Tab-separated table of C-alpha atoms and ligand atoms in Angstrom:
chain	number	residue	atom	x	y	z
A	136	MET	CA	-9.328	14.614	-7.872
A	137	THR	CA	-6.517	12.283	-9.081
A	138	ILE	CA	-6.817	8.841	-7.564
A	139	ARG	CA	-4.449	5.939	-8.039
A	140	PRO	CA	-6.165	2.733	-6.941
A	141	ARG	CA	-3.896	0.679	-4.696
A	142	ARG	CA	-6.257	-2.148	-3.785
A	143	SER	CA	-3.704	-4.848	-4.473
A	144	ALA	CA	0.088	-4.486	-4.282
A	145	LEU	CA	1.804	-7.751	-5.212
A	146	TYR	CA	5.347	-8.485	-4.053
A	147	MET	CA	7.574	-10.822	-5.936
A	148	PRO	CA	11.251	-11.696	-5.543
A	149	ALA	CA	13.083	-9.723	-8.226
A	150	SER	CA	15.261	-12.828	-8.631
A	151	ASN	CA	12.223	-14.670	-10.019
A	152	ALA	CA	12.033	-13.886	-13.756
A	153	ARG	CA	8.948	-16.023	-14.204
A	154	ALA	CA	7.033	-14.104	-11.517
A	155	ILE	CA	8.008	-10.764	-13.097
A	156	GLU	CA	6.819	-11.932	-16.519
A	157	LYS	CA	3.615	-13.232	-14.999
A	158	ALA	CA	3.034	-9.902	-13.266
A	159	ARG	CA	2.722	-8.174	-16.639
A	160	SER	CA	-0.671	-9.788	-17.122
A	161	LEU	CA	-1.927	-9.868	-13.527
A	162	ALA	CA	-4.716	-7.555	-12.344
A	163	CYS	CA	-2.883	-6.108	-9.349
A	164	ASP	CA	-2.800	-2.311	-9.028
A	165	VAL	CA	0.846	-2.240	-7.891
A	166	VAL	CA	3.775	-4.502	-8.810
A	167	MET	CA	6.463	-4.632	-6.106
A	168	LEU	CA	9.802	-6.124	-7.096
A	169	ASP	CA	11.595	-7.205	-3.962
A	170	LEU	CA	15.355	-7.039	-3.512
A	171	GLU	CA	15.181	-7.479	0.253
A	172	ASP	CA	13.944	-10.388	2.337
A	173	ALA	CA	12.586	-12.540	-0.495
A	174	VAL	CA	16.014	-12.634	-2.152
A	175	ALA	CA	18.915	-14.748	-0.882
A	176	PRO	CA	22.273	-12.962	-0.398
A	177	GLU	CA	23.946	-14.728	-3.306
A	178	GLN	CA	21.164	-13.563	-5.658
A	179	LYS	CA	21.091	-9.912	-4.607
A	180	ALA	CA	23.110	-8.530	-7.504
A	181	ALA	CA	21.269	-10.519	-10.172
A	182	ALA	CA	17.912	-9.533	-8.647
A	183	ARG	CA	18.928	-5.855	-8.698
A	184	ASP	CA	19.837	-6.070	-12.399
A	185	GLN	CA	16.612	-7.865	-13.201
A	186	ALA	CA	14.489	-5.327	-11.305
A	187	ALA	CA	16.225	-2.408	-12.993
A	188	ALA	CA	15.630	-3.971	-16.396
A	189	ALA	CA	11.980	-4.822	-15.729
A	190	GLY	CA	10.744	-1.510	-17.113
A	191	GLY	CA	7.220	-0.262	-16.535
A	192	PHE	CA	4.087	-2.307	-16.006
A	193	GLY	CA	1.556	-0.357	-18.043
A	194	ARG	CA	-0.990	1.406	-15.921
A	195	ARG	CA	0.069	-0.409	-12.803
A	196	GLU	CA	2.383	1.309	-10.401
A	197	TRP	CA	5.852	-0.164	-10.356
A	198	VAL	CA	7.738	-0.249	-7.060
A	199	ILE	CA	11.160	-1.639	-6.149
A	200	ARG	CA	11.786	-2.659	-2.545
A	201	VAL	CA	15.461	-2.101	-1.803
A	202	ASN	CA	17.694	-3.435	0.931
A	203	GLY	CA	18.277	-1.186	3.933
A	204	LEU	CA	21.160	1.272	3.882
A	205	ASP	CA	22.665	-0.586	6.832
A	206	THR	CA	23.307	-3.569	4.552
A	207	GLU	CA	26.029	-4.054	1.980
A	208	TRP	CA	23.457	-3.852	-0.863
A	209	GLY	CA	21.362	-0.797	0.042
A	210	ALA	CA	23.435	1.944	-1.617
A	211	ASP	CA	23.840	-0.015	-4.875
A	212	ASP	CA	20.105	-0.770	-4.892
A	213	LEU	CA	19.276	2.928	-4.613
A	214	ALA	CA	21.758	3.812	-7.358
A	215	ALA	CA	20.080	1.240	-9.613
A	216	CYS	CA	16.656	2.697	-8.758
A	217	ARG	CA	17.890	6.170	-9.559
A	218	ALA	CA	18.651	4.995	-13.093
A	219	ALA	CA	15.613	2.722	-13.500
A	220	ALA	CA	13.117	5.329	-12.237
A	221	PRO	CA	10.260	3.170	-10.948
A	222	ASP	CA	7.148	4.972	-9.647
A	223	ALA	CA	8.307	4.427	-6.080
A	224	VAL	CA	11.082	2.919	-4.012
A	225	LEU	CA	10.000	1.017	-0.927
A	226	LEU	CA	12.447	1.323	1.954
A	227	PRO	CA	12.468	-1.513	4.478
A	228	LYS	CA	12.643	-1.084	8.258
A	229	VAL	CA	12.362	2.705	8.205
A	230	SER	CA	12.926	3.772	11.797
A	231	SER	CA	13.679	7.497	11.673
A	232	PRO	CA	13.328	10.534	9.407
A	233	ASP	CA	17.073	10.253	8.704
A	234	ASP	CA	16.518	6.881	7.042
A	235	LEU	CA	14.278	8.690	4.551
A	236	ARG	CA	16.696	11.591	4.087
A	237	GLN	CA	19.667	9.325	3.414
A	238	ALA	CA	17.686	7.311	0.904
A	239	ARG	CA	16.445	10.445	-0.858
A	240	ALA	CA	19.985	11.789	-1.134
A	241	LEU	CA	21.131	8.610	-2.925
A	242	LEU	CA	17.969	8.244	-4.989
A	243	GLY	CA	17.857	11.757	-6.395
A	244	PRO	CA	14.624	13.591	-7.063
A	245	GLY	CA	12.768	10.962	-9.160
A	246	PRO	CA	10.642	8.203	-7.602
A	247	ALA	CA	8.411	8.598	-4.556
A	248	LEU	CA	9.581	6.975	-1.345
A	249	TRP	CA	7.377	4.415	0.368
A	250	ALA	CA	8.264	3.284	3.906
A	251	MET	CA	7.853	-0.153	5.455
A	252	ILE	CA	6.575	0.315	8.985
A	253	GLU	CA	7.831	-2.830	10.662
A	254	THR	CA	10.131	-1.897	13.546
A	255	ALA	CA	9.422	-0.955	17.141
A	256	ARG	CA	11.349	2.272	16.653
A	257	ALA	CA	9.213	3.275	13.711
A	258	LEU	CA	6.139	2.973	15.897
A	259	VAL	CA	7.730	5.108	18.616
A	260	ASP	CA	8.801	7.784	16.104
A	261	LEU	CA	5.996	7.463	13.575
A	262	ARG	CA	4.991	11.094	13.806
A	263	ALA	CA	8.542	12.324	13.172
A	264	ILE	CA	8.796	9.998	10.177
A	265	ALA	CA	5.508	11.344	8.787
A	266	GLU	CA	6.593	14.929	9.391
A	267	ALA	CA	9.478	14.336	6.979
A	268	ALA	CA	7.060	13.319	4.206
A	269	ALA	CA	6.973	16.597	2.285
A	270	GLU	CA	10.742	17.057	2.502
A	271	THR	CA	11.598	13.508	1.404
A	272	GLY	CA	8.774	12.659	-0.997
A	273	LEU	CA	7.380	9.986	1.314
A	274	ALA	CA	4.041	8.914	-0.163
A	275	ALA	CA	3.019	5.604	1.438
A	276	PHE	CA	3.298	3.570	4.631
A	277	VAL	CA	3.361	-0.191	4.094
A	278	VAL	CA	2.747	-2.386	7.121
A	279	GLY	CA	5.274	-5.205	7.573
A	280	PRO	CA	3.463	-7.676	9.833
A	281	ASN	CA	6.088	-10.407	9.787
A	282	ASP	CA	8.883	-8.143	11.012
A	283	LEU	CA	6.548	-6.400	13.464
A	284	ALA	CA	5.544	-9.732	14.995
A	285	LYS	CA	9.190	-10.750	15.253
A	286	GLU	CA	10.366	-7.460	16.817
A	287	LEU	CA	7.482	-6.968	19.198
A	288	ARG	CA	7.085	-10.686	19.896
A	289	VAL	CA	3.352	-10.442	19.347
A	290	ARG	CA	1.388	-13.409	18.076
A	291	PRO	CA	-1.204	-11.941	15.754
A	292	GLY	CA	-3.419	-15.018	15.129
A	293	VAL	CA	-6.226	-14.991	12.574
A	294	ASP	CA	-8.010	-11.975	14.045
A	295	ARG	CA	-4.742	-9.974	14.285
A	296	ALA	CA	-5.931	-8.664	17.672
A	297	PRO	CA	-2.464	-7.712	19.003
A	298	LEU	CA	-1.749	-5.720	15.838
A	299	LEU	CA	-5.015	-3.795	15.687
A	300	PRO	CA	-3.960	-0.777	17.797
A	301	ILE	CA	-0.808	-0.562	15.685
A	302	LEU	CA	-2.711	-0.739	12.398
A	303	SER	CA	-5.046	1.959	13.631
A	304	ARG	CA	-2.180	4.224	14.621
A	305	ILE	CA	-0.417	3.767	11.286
A	306	VAL	CA	-3.600	4.763	9.432
A	307	THR	CA	-4.191	7.723	11.753
A	308	VAL	CA	-0.702	9.151	11.308
A	309	ALA	CA	-0.777	8.437	7.567
A	310	ARG	CA	-4.060	10.295	7.119
A	311	ALA	CA	-2.882	13.245	9.199
A	312	TYR	CA	0.048	13.753	6.819
A	313	GLY	CA	-1.518	12.797	3.474
A	314	ILE	CA	0.392	9.495	3.262
A	315	ALA	CA	-1.284	6.441	1.682
A	316	PRO	CA	-1.550	3.500	4.134
A	317	LEU	CA	-1.256	-0.052	2.737
A	318	ASP	CA	-2.015	-3.060	4.901
A	319	GLY	CA	0.465	-5.880	5.479
A	320	VAL	CA	0.630	-9.292	3.831
A	321	MET	CA	-1.208	-12.436	4.805
A	322	ASN	CA	1.152	-15.401	4.614
A	323	ALA	CA	-1.530	-18.057	4.073
A	324	PHE	CA	-2.262	-17.658	0.371
A	325	ASP	CA	-4.491	-20.653	-0.292
A	326	ASP	CA	-7.485	-19.532	1.753
A	327	ASP	CA	-9.765	-17.176	-0.184
A	328	GLY	CA	-12.259	-16.771	2.654
A	329	ALA	CA	-9.611	-15.838	5.208
A	330	MET	CA	-8.025	-13.451	2.715
A	331	ALA	CA	-11.317	-11.688	2.006
A	332	ALA	CA	-11.919	-11.391	5.769
A	333	GLU	CA	-8.485	-9.893	6.380
A	334	CYS	CA	-8.959	-7.470	3.462
A	335	ALA	CA	-12.332	-6.432	4.918
A	336	GLN	CA	-10.651	-5.846	8.272
A	337	GLY	CA	-7.981	-3.715	6.595
A	338	LEU	CA	-10.652	-1.736	4.735
A	339	ALA	CA	-12.573	-1.168	7.961
A	340	PHE	CA	-9.383	0.093	9.612
A	341	GLY	CA	-8.968	2.651	6.832
A	342	PHE	CA	-6.293	1.173	4.576
A	343	ASP	CA	-6.287	1.991	0.843
A	344	GLY	CA	-5.353	-1.562	-0.079
A	345	LYS	CA	-3.327	-4.604	0.867
A	346	THR	CA	0.116	-5.898	0.056
A	347	LEU	CA	0.071	-9.431	-1.325
A	348	ILE	CA	2.467	-12.305	-1.848
A	349	HIS	CA	0.609	-14.522	-4.329
A	350	PRO	CA	-1.546	-14.027	-7.428
A	351	ASN	CA	-4.402	-15.887	-5.654
A	352	GLN	CA	-4.748	-12.915	-3.340
A	353	ILE	CA	-5.364	-10.301	-6.047
A	354	ALA	CA	-9.042	-10.995	-6.731
A	355	PRO	CA	-10.217	-10.789	-3.099
A	356	ALA	CA	-8.193	-7.607	-2.499
A	357	ASN	CA	-9.480	-5.943	-5.676
A	358	ARG	CA	-13.026	-6.881	-4.775
A	359	VAL	CA	-12.966	-5.812	-1.131
A	360	PHE	CA	-11.077	-2.528	-1.593
A	361	ALA	CA	-13.327	-1.333	-4.444
A	362	PRO	CA	-16.507	0.585	-3.612
A	363	THR	CA	-19.539	-1.730	-3.874
A	364	ALA	CA	-22.369	-1.048	-6.349
A	365	GLU	CA	-24.523	0.026	-3.376
A	366	GLU	CA	-21.860	2.456	-2.167
A	367	VAL	CA	-21.575	3.961	-5.637
A	368	ALA	CA	-25.373	4.288	-5.955
A	369	TRP	CA	-25.581	5.926	-2.525
A	370	ALA	CA	-22.761	8.322	-3.396
A	371	GLN	CA	-24.561	9.262	-6.624
A	372	ARG	CA	-27.791	9.945	-4.683
A	373	ILE	CA	-25.945	12.201	-2.237
A	374	VAL	CA	-24.235	14.207	-4.980
A	375	ALA	CA	-27.491	14.516	-6.957
A	376	ALA	CA	-29.414	15.618	-3.864
A	377	PHE	CA	-26.963	18.442	-3.127
A	378	ASP	CA	-27.148	19.479	-6.808
A	379	ALA	CA	-30.964	19.735	-6.711
A	380	PRO	CA	-32.184	23.364	-6.887
A	381	GLU	CA	-34.264	23.033	-3.712
A	382	ASN	CA	-31.109	22.178	-1.747
A	383	ALA	CA	-28.980	25.039	-3.062
A	384	GLY	CA	-26.980	26.659	-0.297
A	385	LYS	CA	-27.867	24.013	2.293
A	386	GLY	CA	-25.256	22.338	4.490
A	387	ALA	CA	-27.413	19.492	5.787
A	388	ILE	CA	-30.206	17.735	3.902
A	389	LYS	CA	-32.279	14.556	4.062
A	390	VAL	CA	-31.553	11.686	1.663
A	391	ASP	CA	-33.479	8.407	1.967
A	392	GLY	CA	-34.497	9.317	5.519
A	393	LYS	CA	-30.946	10.075	6.679
A	394	MET	CA	-29.173	13.297	7.520
A	395	VAL	CA	-26.452	14.044	5.003
A	396	GLU	CA	-23.991	16.910	5.392
A	397	LEU	CA	-21.510	18.515	3.028
A	398	LEU	CA	-18.777	16.290	4.459
A	399	HIS	CA	-20.757	13.318	3.166
A	400	ARG	CA	-20.833	14.893	-0.276
A	401	ASP	CA	-17.034	15.203	-0.186
A	402	ASP	CA	-16.802	11.545	0.773
A	403	ALA	CA	-19.334	10.603	-1.915
A	404	GLN	CA	-17.313	12.449	-4.546
A	405	ARG	CA	-14.204	10.570	-3.426
A	406	THR	CA	-16.074	7.247	-3.667
A	407	LEU	CA	-17.157	8.103	-7.210
A	408	ALA	CA	-13.616	9.134	-8.165
A	409	VAL	CA	-12.224	5.853	-6.780
A	410	ALA	CA	-14.871	3.858	-8.666
A	411	ALA	CA	-14.125	5.776	-11.891
A	412	ALA	CA	-10.373	5.227	-11.503
A	413	ILE	CA	-10.962	1.500	-11.004
A	414	ALA	CA	-13.317	1.302	-14.003
A	415	ASP	CA	-10.669	3.085	-16.029
A	416	ARG	CA	-8.241	0.230	-15.334
A	417	GLY	CA	-10.562	-2.078	-17.295
B	1446	LIG	N1	4.146	-12.810	-8.138
B	1446	LIG	C1	3.956	-13.239	-9.402
B	1446	LIG	N2	3.750	-14.543	-9.718
B	1446	LIG	C2	3.739	-15.411	-8.691
B	1446	LIG	C3	3.928	-14.999	-7.353
B	1446	LIG	C4	4.151	-13.640	-7.091
B	1446	LIG	N3	4.329	-13.194	-5.843
B	1446	LIG	N4	3.850	-16.085	-6.554
B	1446	LIG	C5	3.623	-17.133	-7.344
B	1446	LIG	N5	3.553	-16.737	-8.636
B	1446	LIG	C6	3.275	-17.557	-9.804
B	1446	LIG	C7	4.214	-18.751	-9.908
B	1446	LIG	O1	5.345	-18.383	-10.653
B	1446	LIG	C8	3.340	-19.743	-10.613
B	1446	LIG	O2	3.293	-19.400	-11.969
B	1446	LIG	P1	3.269	-20.539	-13.085
B	1446	LIG	O3	2.211	-21.501	-12.693
B	1446	LIG	O4	2.970	-19.784	-14.333
B	1446	LIG	O5	4.642	-21.126	-13.035
B	1446	LIG	C9	1.957	-19.474	-10.089
B	1446	LIG	O6	1.987	-18.120	-9.650
B	1446	LIG	C10	1.527	-20.369	-8.945
B	1446	LIG	O7	2.488	-20.311	-7.931
B	1446	LIG	P2	2.499	-21.392	-6.753
B	1446	LIG	O8	3.060	-22.693	-7.262
B	1446	LIG	O9	1.167	-21.443	-6.127
B	1446	LIG	O10	3.488	-20.751	-5.725
B	1446	LIG	P3	5.040	-21.014	-5.580
B	1446	LIG	O11	5.240	-22.216	-4.714
B	1446	LIG	O12	5.677	-20.982	-6.910
B	1446	LIG	O13	5.515	-19.720	-4.765
B	1446	LIG	C11	5.884	-18.296	-2.925
B	1446	LIG	C12	5.104	-19.499	-3.445
B	1446	LIG	C13	5.379	-17.898	-1.564
B	1446	LIG	C14	7.374	-18.672	-2.845
B	1446	LIG	C15	5.704	-17.137	-3.955
B	1446	LIG	O14	4.319	-16.895	-4.036
B	1446	LIG	C16	6.444	-15.876	-3.637
B	1446	LIG	O15	7.648	-15.788	-3.890
B	1446	LIG	N6	5.752	-14.839	-3.134
B	1446	LIG	C17	6.300	-13.533	-2.903
B	1446	LIG	C18	7.300	-13.532	-1.748
B	1446	LIG	C19	7.798	-12.154	-1.500
B	1446	LIG	O16	8.044	-11.372	-2.407
B	1446	LIG	N7	7.985	-11.797	-0.221
B	1446	LIG	C20	8.459	-10.498	0.171
B	1446	LIG	C21	7.390	-9.644	0.749
B	1446	LIG	S1	6.618	-10.302	2.199
B	1447	LIG	MG1	10.136	-6.907	6.427
């Protein structure tokens, strides 16, 4: 089982050289260099050059968020990504499978495509977008809560209640098609408690990790989206119990007074693989 931890995916404006340098020593799992909304129009070209020259980030995944193909910068951004070959290219405001196809045609066969899910149309056509995953190399859905709130005119508030059915649907469709779901950003970056709570909510809704806007947010995301020591111990007990000779050939057994089935062993093995991949990051 190959697992890439994506607990924490930190955006930064690709126009900000200091942030890019800082990112080389930050503990986020994914570095996301933004060419889109965090970059002013007059800085687009310089940001593109800087992102393309940023190179890799060690074991961390390296992602460039491009401008949409309906803007004057999108095609040049994709051409730059084709040459720079980051791990993935994040497409903003994906609203149809054709958005993915057009981007793939300009990008060539290299990097994975990740899609921002942040428009009303994407929600209407989410299944069709996911169905194009194999053909277009789509590997992740990234929730864009700021654009979603603007388009839908919802007011999420601290509990994100109006977004919860949407988050759930994005995870459901992602899982059905083997796409990794990443939760959206939290704009308030000075409140550790609120951040941990929103990460825990994202974890409970099934997300692999959270997108972030500030280094302060890395530690809570890494903590919450990693299996706890208790979860790892429980997973080890389940795997060991199924390996015990007296349980050979059984589909359901008792562990610590609870029924455990083979599906729980699969889940336990995944938990252990995630924990090992995280430990491997050091
Ligand atoms: N990535 C890497 N480093 C970052 C960072 C980020 N996203 N945000 C801040 N930093 C760095 C700053 O450069 C600063 O480093 P320094 O002390 O070594 O100079 C340090 O962290 C503290 O930054 P702080 O002063 O608290 O924040 P700020 O006022 O400089 O920046 C934001 C605040 C919101 C403008 C900035 O965090 C940011 O640009 N975030 C990302 C925005 C983005 O990409 N949005 C698009 C996706 S929604
Ligand atoms: Mg957006």
